[in-house]
Amino acid sequence: MWWGVAAALLANVFISCGFVLEKRALSALPELSVKRPARMVRVLVSSPLWLAGCLSLGLGFAAQLLCYRTLPLAAAQGILVSGLVLLVLLSSRFLGERLSARELAGVAAILLSLGMIVLSLDQDADTVSTSAPAGRFLLVALPSLAAGVWLYLAAELRAKRRHRIPTTGIAYGVGVGFLYGVSSLTIKGVSGLVSGSDVLGIAGDLLASPYPYTLAFTAVAGLVMSQAALQRCRASLIVPVCTTANCLHAVAAGTFVFGEPLPHDAPRLLLRLGGIALAVSVLLALPRHDEPAPEEPAGDAPGPGPVRDGEPEAAGGDEPEAVRGALPGSAPEPGAAPEPPERRPPAALPPAPVPTPHRGGPVP
């Protein structure tokens, strides 16, 4: 069982690194659209950084196979949710997404939930199931896939409205999370069939089950939908929402599909349910909007000039009058408002002439 805990933590490392690498690659790629999946795949495979992220995600999903084989589904999902801790730290370091005080508190709470889930494990008492009837699996998987695709397409239609409210990416994350929730159930089902050394028998059992077909659909549709959403939204926003929806779906649906009972004794039951509830509540409480960027100082921008007649002068007050405006007495520009006449003080009367002596004698 403890090998399952180690596999879950290793899966968290690979998956978190994969998302960060893909986000870095998507930031430098042209805009992607789910309406042109062939072009999207062609653009993605041309990026070596994105291919590295995709390989890291593949290793994470492979580690999940061992996790689902050795741990109950509810406990495995609770530990996998803790990957948000590493994701937030990597997003802050390599994507420039700074952590707020609220996000730091969320990381600490998720670490606490991880400890509660690990303490609830009991190798002798927990029952791990790896098989499920195909009809019961399809009864949950098909409506979940349809709901996930519908939620995503509805968010796409709302984003194209002219007078729309700016999207936060939550609908994208929930839609992709439903697909990944079905993928988690599929991986758990595949892990139950991949056992023994009879390769032909294992291949026949897989092809006779619904798992490879649902896994192929979730891989293709999840790739197209998740990459478009990851390019438009912050990784520290879209991945927690997607992980929350995945966890809720896998725990609720997986307990029904695979029939794994919860712990019978009250202390371990409270620890497991409390740890899962704490992790999910923290993810739901994380901020959905980025804080507004602080305004940049004006710097060396010219400020208003000196005030004259109650009006600030334009910048460049040391320029000559011919440059700053029209010369006095020149005609106003066409369409300009006429200037009010300048008020001048009344002119004083000229002084009386002083008589001056005449050269030829006194003036009569």
mmCIF file of C-alpha atoms in Angstrom:
data_model
loop_
_atom_site.group_PDB
_atom_site.id
_atom_site.type_symbol
_atom_site.label_atom_id
_atom_site.label_comp_id
_atom_site.label_asym_id
_atom_site.label_seq_id
_atom_site.Cartn_x
_atom_site.Cartn_y
_atom_site.Cartn_z
ATOM 1 C CA MET A 1 0.000 0.000 0.000
ATOM 2 C CA TRP A 2 2.828 2.405 0.778
ATOM 3 C CA TRP A 3 4.169 1.768 -2.712
ATOM 4 C CA GLY A 4 0.899 3.279 -3.888
ATOM 5 C CA VAL A 5 1.502 6.411 -1.809
ATOM 6 C CA ALA A 6 4.982 6.754 -3.300
ATOM 7 C CA ALA A 7 3.585 6.216 -6.817
ATOM 8 C CA ALA A 8 0.935 8.889 -6.239
ATOM 9 C CA LEU A 9 3.532 11.410 -5.084
ATOM 10 C CA LEU A 10 5.747 10.558 -8.065
ATOM 11 C CA ALA A 11 2.741 11.031 -10.358
ATOM 12 C CA ASN A 12 2.209 14.475 -8.822
ATOM 13 C CA VAL A 13 5.790 15.447 -9.690
ATOM 14 C CA PHE A 14 5.532 14.294 -13.302
ATOM 15 C CA ILE A 15 2.077 15.793 -13.870
ATOM 16 C CA SER A 16 2.907 19.166 -12.305
ATOM 17 C CA CYS A 17 6.124 19.460 -14.289
ATOM 18 C CA GLY A 18 4.277 18.431 -17.440
ATOM 19 C CA PHE A 19 1.656 21.146 -17.052
ATOM 20 C CA VAL A 20 4.288 23.816 -16.418
ATOM 21 C CA LEU A 21 6.328 22.772 -19.454
ATOM 22 C CA GLU A 22 3.244 22.771 -21.654
ATOM 23 C CA LYS A 23 2.179 26.187 -20.381
ATOM 24 C CA ARG A 24 5.622 27.615 -21.160
ATOM 25 C CA ALA A 25 5.430 26.154 -24.660
ATOM 26 C CA LEU A 26 1.859 27.360 -25.254
ATOM 27 C CA SER A 27 2.807 30.927 -24.349
ATOM 28 C CA ALA A 28 5.071 31.064 -27.400
ATOM 29 C CA LEU A 29 2.705 29.292 -29.821
ATOM 30 C CA PRO A 30 -0.028 30.901 -31.967
ATOM 31 C CA GLU A 31 -3.602 30.887 -30.696
ATOM 32 C CA LEU A 32 -5.196 27.433 -30.679
ATOM 33 C CA SER A 33 -8.840 26.601 -31.404
ATOM 34 C CA VAL A 34 -10.818 23.430 -30.753
ATOM 35 C CA LYS A 35 -12.510 23.921 -34.130
ATOM 36 C CA ARG A 36 -9.238 23.117 -35.906
ATOM 37 C CA PRO A 37 -7.875 20.072 -34.056
ATOM 38 C CA ALA A 38 -5.606 18.966 -36.906
ATOM 39 C CA ARG A 39 -3.871 22.359 -36.998
ATOM 40 C CA MET A 40 -3.626 22.331 -33.195
ATOM 41 C CA VAL A 41 -1.896 18.961 -33.144
ATOM 42 C CA ARG A 42 0.462 20.053 -35.939
ATOM 43 C CA VAL A 43 1.416 23.201 -34.038
ATOM 44 C CA LEU A 44 1.866 21.334 -30.749
ATOM 45 C CA VAL A 45 4.102 18.564 -32.062
ATOM 46 C CA SER A 46 6.367 21.182 -33.656
ATOM 47 C CA SER A 47 7.346 22.443 -30.177
ATOM 48 C CA PRO A 48 10.102 20.411 -28.429
ATOM 49 C CA LEU A 49 9.209 21.995 -25.083
ATOM 50 C CA TRP A 50 5.578 20.912 -25.415
ATOM 51 C CA LEU A 51 6.665 17.379 -26.338
ATOM 52 C CA ALA A 52 8.769 17.276 -23.166
ATOM 53 C CA GLY A 53 5.741 18.313 -21.133
ATOM 54 C CA CYS A 54 3.601 15.691 -22.847
ATOM 55 C CA LEU A 55 6.189 13.014 -22.027
ATOM 56 C CA SER A 56 6.203 14.109 -18.384
ATOM 57 C CA LEU A 57 2.404 13.836 -18.237
ATOM 58 C CA GLY A 58 2.599 10.355 -19.765
ATOM 59 C CA LEU A 59 5.016 9.236 -17.047
ATOM 60 C CA GLY A 60 2.643 10.667 -14.447
ATOM 61 C CA PHE A 61 -0.291 8.686 -15.823
ATOM 62 C CA ALA A 62 1.868 5.537 -15.835
ATOM 63 C CA ALA A 63 2.642 6.103 -12.150
ATOM 64 C CA GLN A 64 -1.092 6.362 -11.503
ATOM 65 C CA LEU A 65 -1.523 2.758 -12.680
ATOM 66 C CA LEU A 66 0.489 1.504 -9.695
ATOM 67 C CA CYS A 67 -1.305 3.956 -7.418
ATOM 68 C CA TYR A 68 -4.753 2.693 -8.410
ATOM 69 C CA ARG A 69 -3.687 -0.940 -8.067
ATOM 70 C CA THR A 70 -2.569 -0.551 -4.439
ATOM 71 C CA LEU A 71 -4.799 2.202 -2.978
ATOM 72 C CA PRO A 72 -8.555 2.711 -2.692
ATOM 73 C CA LEU A 73 -9.834 5.201 -5.241
ATOM 74 C CA ALA A 74 -10.890 7.790 -2.652
ATOM 75 C CA ALA A 75 -7.482 7.717 -0.957
ATOM 76 C CA ALA A 76 -5.614 7.805 -4.281
ATOM 77 C CA GLN A 77 -7.570 10.829 -5.473
ATOM 78 C CA GLY A 78 -6.999 12.625 -2.185
ATOM 79 C CA ILE A 79 -3.233 12.207 -2.506
ATOM 80 C CA LEU A 80 -3.214 13.135 -6.204
ATOM 81 C CA VAL A 81 -5.011 16.393 -5.365
ATOM 82 C CA SER A 82 -1.973 17.348 -3.289
ATOM 83 C CA GLY A 83 -0.086 17.828 -6.545
ATOM 84 C CA LEU A 84 -1.512 21.329 -6.535
ATOM 85 C CA VAL A 85 1.156 22.255 -3.978
ATOM 86 C CA LEU A 86 3.991 21.543 -6.365
ATOM 87 C CA LEU A 87 2.103 23.027 -9.292
ATOM 88 C CA VAL A 88 1.569 26.354 -7.542
ATOM 89 C CA LEU A 89 5.218 26.516 -6.518
ATOM 90 C CA LEU A 90 6.436 25.694 -10.036
ATOM 91 C CA SER A 91 4.005 28.169 -11.571
ATOM 92 C CA SER A 92 5.358 30.886 -9.325
ATOM 93 C CA ARG A 93 8.975 30.038 -10.134
ATOM 94 C CA PHE A 94 8.865 29.361 -13.874
ATOM 95 C CA LEU A 95 5.673 31.049 -15.096
ATOM 96 C CA GLY A 96 5.886 34.255 -13.080
ATOM 97 C CA GLU A 97 2.505 33.631 -11.377
ATOM 98 C CA ARG A 98 3.073 35.108 -7.937
ATOM 99 C CA LEU A 99 1.483 33.560 -4.871
ATOM 100 C CA SER A 100 -0.846 35.689 -2.800
ATOM 101 C CA ALA A 101 -1.299 35.237 0.935
ATOM 102 C CA ARG A 102 -4.571 33.457 0.230
ATOM 103 C CA GLU A 103 -2.868 30.981 -2.099
ATOM 104 C CA LEU A 104 -0.087 30.315 0.397
ATOM 105 C CA ALA A 105 -2.700 29.501 3.038
ATOM 106 C CA GLY A 106 -4.352 27.147 0.574
ATOM 107 C CA VAL A 107 -1.081 25.319 -0.032
ATOM 108 C CA ALA A 108 -0.616 24.817 3.718
ATOM 109 C CA ALA A 109 -4.185 23.511 4.074
ATOM 110 C CA ILE A 110 -3.697 21.007 1.261
ATOM 111 C CA LEU A 111 -0.546 19.705 2.939
ATOM 112 C CA LEU A 112 -2.638 19.164 6.060
ATOM 113 C CA SER A 113 -5.280 17.300 4.054
ATOM 114 C CA LEU A 114 -2.565 15.060 2.581
ATOM 115 C CA GLY A 115 -1.446 14.101 6.074
ATOM 116 C CA MET A 116 -5.029 13.297 7.117
ATOM 117 C CA ILE A 117 -5.550 11.004 4.117
ATOM 118 C CA VAL A 118 -2.287 9.135 4.683
ATOM 119 C CA LEU A 119 -3.165 8.572 8.355
ATOM 120 C CA SER A 120 -6.527 7.088 7.326
ATOM 121 C CA LEU A 121 -4.896 4.223 5.368
ATOM 122 C CA ASP A 122 -4.862 0.724 6.829
ATOM 123 C CA GLN A 123 -3.297 -2.008 4.731
ATOM 124 C CA ASP A 124 -5.180 -4.777 6.563
ATOM 125 C CA ALA A 125 -8.634 -3.177 6.611
ATOM 126 C CA ASP A 126 -8.929 -1.293 3.290
ATOM 127 C CA THR A 127 -10.411 -3.104 0.306
ATOM 128 C CA VAL A 128 -8.959 -2.320 -3.131
ATOM 129 C CA SER A 129 -11.091 -3.266 -6.138
ATOM 130 C CA THR A 130 -9.741 -3.141 -9.697
ATOM 131 C CA SER A 131 -12.660 -4.572 -11.678
ATOM 132 C CA ALA A 132 -16.140 -3.321 -12.451
ATOM 133 C CA PRO A 133 -19.046 -4.496 -14.634
ATOM 134 C CA ALA A 134 -18.897 -2.928 -18.096
ATOM 135 C CA GLY A 135 -22.545 -1.846 -17.945
ATOM 136 C CA ARG A 136 -22.087 -0.007 -14.654
ATOM 137 C CA PHE A 137 -18.945 1.685 -15.972
ATOM 138 C CA LEU A 138 -20.682 2.886 -19.164
ATOM 139 C CA LEU A 139 -23.697 4.048 -17.150
ATOM 140 C CA VAL A 140 -21.410 6.577 -15.455
ATOM 141 C CA ALA A 141 -18.848 7.236 -18.189
ATOM 142 C CA LEU A 142 -21.076 8.145 -21.143
ATOM 143 C CA PRO A 143 -23.185 10.847 -19.399
ATOM 144 C CA SER A 144 -20.026 12.261 -17.804
ATOM 145 C CA LEU A 145 -18.265 12.568 -21.158
ATOM 146 C CA ALA A 146 -21.309 14.232 -22.706
ATOM 147 C CA ALA A 147 -21.584 16.677 -19.789
ATOM 148 C CA GLY A 148 -17.892 17.584 -19.995
ATOM 149 C CA VAL A 149 -17.989 18.295 -23.741
ATOM 150 C CA TRP A 150 -21.237 20.285 -23.388
ATOM 151 C CA LEU A 151 -19.833 22.463 -20.592
ATOM 152 C CA TYR A 152 -16.716 23.232 -22.603
ATOM 153 C CA LEU A 153 -18.593 24.084 -25.816
ATOM 154 C CA ALA A 154 -21.053 26.257 -23.879
ATOM 155 C CA ALA A 155 -18.106 28.199 -22.461
ATOM 156 C CA GLU A 156 -16.711 28.602 -25.996
ATOM 157 C CA LEU A 157 -20.026 30.048 -27.234
ATOM 158 C CA ARG A 158 -20.227 32.497 -24.325
ATOM 159 C CA ALA A 159 -16.659 33.628 -24.966
ATOM 160 C CA LYS A 160 -17.563 34.675 -28.529
ATOM 161 C CA ARG A 161 -20.392 37.014 -27.561
ATOM 162 C CA ARG A 162 -19.684 40.638 -28.240
ATOM 163 C CA HIS A 163 -20.871 41.993 -24.879
ATOM 164 C CA ARG A 164 -19.679 39.085 -22.771
ATOM 165 C CA ILE A 165 -18.396 39.118 -19.229
ATOM 166 C CA PRO A 166 -14.670 38.184 -19.220
ATOM 167 C CA THR A 167 -14.358 34.449 -18.646
ATOM 168 C CA THR A 168 -12.501 33.111 -15.637
ATOM 169 C CA GLY A 169 -11.786 29.649 -17.056
ATOM 170 C CA ILE A 170 -13.849 27.784 -14.445
ATOM 171 C CA ALA A 171 -16.230 26.292 -17.040
ATOM 172 C CA TYR A 172 -13.253 25.130 -19.091
ATOM 173 C CA GLY A 173 -11.695 23.486 -16.047
ATOM 174 C CA VAL A 174 -14.904 21.715 -14.993
ATOM 175 C CA GLY A 175 -15.518 20.411 -18.517
ATOM 176 C CA VAL A 176 -11.990 19.041 -18.863
ATOM 177 C CA GLY A 177 -12.163 17.725 -15.287
ATOM 178 C CA PHE A 178 -15.162 15.556 -16.154
ATOM 179 C CA LEU A 179 -13.201 13.999 -19.013
ATOM 180 C CA TYR A 180 -10.205 13.390 -16.756
ATOM 181 C CA GLY A 181 -12.528 11.918 -14.124
ATOM 182 C CA VAL A 182 -13.663 9.300 -16.646
ATOM 183 C CA SER A 183 -10.001 8.820 -17.591
ATOM 184 C CA SER A 184 -9.170 8.094 -13.934
ATOM 185 C CA LEU A 185 -11.885 5.436 -13.781
ATOM 186 C CA THR A 186 -10.578 3.991 -17.047
ATOM 187 C CA ILE A 187 -6.983 3.836 -15.804
ATOM 188 C CA LYS A 188 -8.140 2.083 -12.659
ATOM 189 C CA GLY A 189 -10.071 -0.434 -14.750
ATOM 190 C CA VAL A 190 -7.095 -1.032 -17.032
ATOM 191 C CA SER A 191 -4.835 -1.547 -14.001
ATOM 192 C CA GLY A 192 -7.038 -4.451 -12.956
ATOM 193 C CA LEU A 193 -6.728 -6.166 -16.335
ATOM 194 C CA VAL A 194 -2.984 -5.660 -16.789
ATOM 195 C CA SER A 195 -1.739 -8.498 -14.615
ATOM 196 C CA GLY A 196 0.033 -11.763 -15.292
ATOM 197 C CA SER A 197 2.355 -12.739 -18.115
ATOM 198 C CA ASP A 198 -0.177 -13.770 -20.770
ATOM 199 C CA VAL A 199 0.207 -10.836 -23.153
ATOM 200 C CA LEU A 200 -2.303 -12.141 -25.705
ATOM 201 C CA GLY A 201 -4.859 -12.836 -23.020
ATOM 202 C CA ILE A 202 -4.428 -9.367 -21.532
ATOM 203 C CA ALA A 203 -4.795 -7.764 -24.965
ATOM 204 C CA GLY A 204 -7.962 -9.763 -25.630
ATOM 205 C CA ASP A 205 -9.484 -8.760 -22.282
ATOM 206 C CA LEU A 206 -8.669 -5.099 -22.933
ATOM 207 C CA LEU A 207 -10.196 -5.084 -26.409
ATOM 208 C CA ALA A 208 -13.339 -6.782 -25.084
ATOM 209 C CA SER A 209 -13.751 -4.109 -22.398
ATOM 210 C CA PRO A 210 -14.861 -0.485 -22.914
ATOM 211 C CA TYR A 211 -11.643 0.850 -21.362
ATOM 212 C CA PRO A 212 -9.382 1.297 -24.423
ATOM 213 C CA TYR A 213 -12.106 3.133 -26.348
ATOM 214 C CA THR A 214 -13.011 5.529 -23.576
ATOM 215 C CA LEU A 215 -9.307 6.052 -22.885
ATOM 216 C CA ALA A 216 -8.679 6.918 -26.546
ATOM 217 C CA PHE A 217 -11.566 9.410 -26.566
ATOM 218 C CA THR A 218 -10.534 11.086 -23.326
ATOM 219 C CA ALA A 219 -6.919 11.263 -24.530
ATOM 220 C CA VAL A 220 -7.771 12.993 -27.828
ATOM 221 C CA ALA A 221 -10.622 15.200 -26.589
ATOM 222 C CA GLY A 222 -8.813 15.999 -23.355
ATOM 223 C CA LEU A 223 -5.682 16.972 -25.265
ATOM 224 C CA VAL A 224 -7.522 19.369 -27.589
ATOM 225 C CA MET A 225 -9.699 20.919 -24.890
ATOM 226 C CA SER A 226 -7.075 21.168 -22.153
ATOM 227 C CA GLN A 227 -4.399 22.754 -24.346
ATOM 228 C CA ALA A 228 -6.744 25.462 -25.647
ATOM 229 C CA ALA A 229 -7.906 26.196 -22.082
ATOM 230 C CA LEU A 230 -4.362 26.139 -20.687
ATOM 231 C CA GLN A 231 -3.239 28.666 -23.299
ATOM 232 C CA ARG A 232 -6.032 31.113 -22.380
ATOM 233 C CA CYS A 233 -5.952 30.810 -18.587
ATOM 234 C CA ARG A 234 -3.399 30.757 -15.794
ATOM 235 C CA ALA A 235 -2.009 27.317 -15.027
ATOM 236 C CA SER A 236 -2.510 27.995 -11.310
ATOM 237 C CA LEU A 237 -6.216 28.588 -12.037
ATOM 238 C CA ILE A 238 -7.238 26.101 -14.717
ATOM 239 C CA VAL A 239 -5.372 23.100 -13.271
ATOM 240 C CA PRO A 240 -6.805 23.380 -9.708
ATOM 241 C CA VAL A 241 -10.348 23.676 -11.082
ATOM 242 C CA CYS A 242 -9.766 20.712 -13.388
ATOM 243 C CA THR A 243 -8.225 18.694 -10.544
ATOM 244 C CA THR A 244 -11.154 19.473 -8.249
ATOM 245 C CA ALA A 245 -13.726 18.321 -10.809
ATOM 246 C CA ASN A 246 -11.643 15.219 -11.522
ATOM 247 C CA CYS A 247 -11.378 14.356 -7.828
ATOM 248 C CA LEU A 248 -15.076 14.871 -7.099
ATOM 249 C CA HIS A 249 -16.138 12.846 -10.112
ATOM 250 C CA ALA A 250 -13.682 9.988 -9.546
ATOM 251 C CA VAL A 251 -14.467 9.630 -5.826
ATOM 252 C CA ALA A 252 -18.250 9.848 -6.205
ATOM 253 C CA ALA A 253 -18.549 7.772 -9.381
ATOM 254 C CA GLY A 254 -15.676 5.393 -8.629
ATOM 255 C CA THR A 255 -17.067 4.327 -5.275
ATOM 256 C CA PHE A 256 -20.259 3.303 -7.088
ATOM 257 C CA VAL A 257 -18.585 1.720 -10.130
ATOM 258 C CA PHE A 258 -15.913 -0.311 -8.317
ATOM 259 C CA GLY A 259 -17.796 -0.845 -5.058
ATOM 260 C CA GLU A 260 -14.968 0.130 -2.704
ATOM 261 C CA PRO A 261 -16.283 0.680 0.825
ATOM 262 C CA LEU A 262 -15.101 3.516 3.006
ATOM 263 C CA PRO A 263 -13.343 2.776 6.351
ATOM 264 C CA HIS A 264 -15.667 1.239 8.922
ATOM 265 C CA ASP A 265 -14.177 2.694 12.108
ATOM 266 C CA ALA A 266 -15.176 6.273 12.831
ATOM 267 C CA PRO A 267 -11.705 7.859 13.353
ATOM 268 C CA ARG A 268 -10.289 6.695 10.012
ATOM 269 C CA LEU A 269 -13.540 7.557 8.223
ATOM 270 C CA LEU A 270 -13.436 11.100 9.615
ATOM 271 C CA LEU A 271 -9.777 11.479 8.666
ATOM 272 C CA ARG A 272 -10.313 10.347 5.075
ATOM 273 C CA LEU A 273 -13.526 12.250 4.411
ATOM 274 C CA GLY A 274 -12.208 15.295 6.255
ATOM 275 C CA GLY A 275 -8.960 15.285 4.297
ATOM 276 C CA ILE A 276 -10.762 15.020 0.950
ATOM 277 C CA ALA A 277 -13.304 17.667 1.935
ATOM 278 C CA LEU A 278 -10.541 20.014 3.097
ATOM 279 C CA ALA A 279 -8.578 19.603 -0.138
ATOM 280 C CA VAL A 280 -11.651 20.167 -2.304
ATOM 281 C CA SER A 281 -12.835 23.164 -0.273
ATOM 282 C CA VAL A 282 -9.420 24.786 -0.532
ATOM 283 C CA LEU A 283 -9.406 24.330 -4.292
ATOM 284 C CA LEU A 284 -12.862 25.834 -4.574
ATOM 285 C CA ALA A 285 -11.858 28.779 -2.386
ATOM 286 C CA LEU A 286 -8.780 29.693 -4.404
ATOM 287 C CA PRO A 287 -9.103 33.084 -6.143
ATOM 288 C CA ARG A 288 -10.559 32.899 -9.625
ATOM 289 C CA HIS A 289 -9.317 36.291 -10.825
ATOM 290 C CA ASP A 290 -5.882 37.820 -11.083
ATOM 291 C CA GLU A 291 -5.239 40.871 -8.946
ATOM 292 C CA PRO A 292 -5.008 44.092 -10.983
ATOM 293 C CA ALA A 293 -1.477 45.108 -11.818
ATOM 294 C CA PRO A 294 -0.188 48.202 -9.999
ATOM 295 C CA GLU A 295 -0.121 51.364 -12.065
ATOM 296 C CA GLU A 296 3.298 52.338 -13.333
ATOM 297 C CA PRO A 297 4.682 55.712 -12.195
ATOM 298 C CA ALA A 298 4.741 58.510 -14.691
ATOM 299 C CA GLY A 299 8.566 58.509 -14.682
ATOM 300 C CA ASP A 300 10.067 61.194 -16.931
ATOM 301 C CA ALA A 301 6.787 62.136 -18.579
ATOM 302 C CA PRO A 302 6.434 65.945 -18.787
ATOM 303 C CA GLY A 303 4.085 67.364 -16.200
ATOM 304 C CA PRO A 304 1.785 70.347 -16.514
ATOM 305 C CA GLY A 305 3.408 73.701 -17.073
ATOM 306 C CA PRO A 306 3.013 76.822 -14.982
ATOM 307 C CA VAL A 307 -0.468 78.146 -14.419
ATOM 308 C CA ARG A 308 -1.401 81.345 -16.244
ATOM 309 C CA ASP A 309 -4.794 83.021 -16.008
ATOM 310 C CA GLY A 310 -6.214 79.981 -14.171
ATOM 311 C CA GLU A 311 -5.181 77.590 -17.015
ATOM 312 C CA PRO A 312 -2.053 75.396 -16.973
ATOM 313 C CA GLU A 313 0.298 76.143 -19.801
ATOM 314 C CA ALA A 314 1.187 73.386 -22.221
ATOM 315 C CA ALA A 315 4.456 71.569 -21.838
ATOM 316 C CA GLY A 316 7.453 73.250 -23.359
ATOM 317 C CA GLY A 317 6.897 76.716 -21.914
ATOM 318 C CA ASP A 318 10.407 77.802 -22.915
ATOM 319 C CA GLU A 319 9.577 77.604 -26.605
ATOM 320 C CA PRO A 320 8.979 80.862 -28.491
ATOM 321 C CA GLU A 321 5.479 82.125 -28.968
ATOM 322 C CA ALA A 322 5.565 81.384 -32.680
ATOM 323 C CA VAL A 323 6.031 77.697 -31.891
ATOM 324 C CA ARG A 324 3.552 77.374 -29.036
ATOM 325 C CA GLY A 325 0.637 79.109 -30.648
ATOM 326 C CA ALA A 326 -0.515 81.713 -33.138
ATOM 327 C CA LEU A 327 1.012 85.179 -33.247
ATOM 328 C CA PRO A 328 -1.023 88.033 -31.815
ATOM 329 C CA GLY A 329 -3.355 89.480 -34.358
ATOM 330 C CA SER A 330 -3.238 86.451 -36.678
ATOM 331 C CA ALA A 331 -6.440 84.950 -37.992
ATOM 332 C CA PRO A 332 -7.887 82.069 -35.945
ATOM 333 C CA GLU A 333 -7.693 78.542 -37.302
ATOM 334 C CA PRO A 334 -10.781 77.200 -39.096
ATOM 335 C CA GLY A 335 -13.254 75.602 -36.670
ATOM 336 C CA ALA A 336 -11.555 77.054 -33.609
ATOM 337 C CA ALA A 337 -13.690 78.771 -31.000
ATOM 338 C CA PRO A 338 -13.293 82.570 -31.018
ATOM 339 C CA GLU A 339 -11.212 83.886 -28.180
ATOM 340 C CA PRO A 340 -12.901 86.331 -25.820
ATOM 341 C CA PRO A 341 -11.733 89.928 -26.273
ATOM 342 C CA GLU A 342 -8.917 90.886 -23.995
ATOM 343 C CA ARG A 343 -9.952 93.307 -21.294
ATOM 344 C CA ARG A 344 -7.625 96.289 -21.106
ATOM 345 C CA PRO A 345 -7.679 99.100 -18.573
ATOM 346 C CA PRO A 346 -9.106 102.396 -19.952
ATOM 347 C CA ALA A 347 -6.476 104.529 -21.608
ATOM 348 C CA ALA A 348 -5.460 107.636 -19.668
ATOM 349 C CA LEU A 349 -6.008 111.062 -21.243
ATOM 350 C CA PRO A 350 -2.874 112.493 -22.869
ATOM 351 C CA PRO A 351 -1.191 115.240 -20.853
ATOM 352 C CA ALA A 352 -1.860 118.836 -21.817
ATOM 353 C CA PRO A 353 0.706 120.329 -24.187
ATOM 354 C CA VAL A 354 3.301 122.526 -22.600
ATOM 355 C CA PRO A 355 3.801 125.804 -24.455
ATOM 356 C CA THR A 356 7.220 126.140 -25.931
ATOM 357 C CA PRO A 357 8.882 129.416 -26.880
ATOM 358 C CA HIS A 358 8.835 130.379 -30.601
ATOM 359 C CA ARG A 359 12.031 131.225 -32.367
ATOM 360 C CA GLY A 360 10.621 134.436 -33.771
ATOM 361 C CA GLY A 361 9.288 135.607 -30.483
ATOM 362 C CA PRO A 362 6.621 134.730 -28.051
ATOM 363 C CA VAL A 363 3.584 132.924 -29.343
ATOM 364 C CA PRO A 364 0.622 135.227 -29.457
#
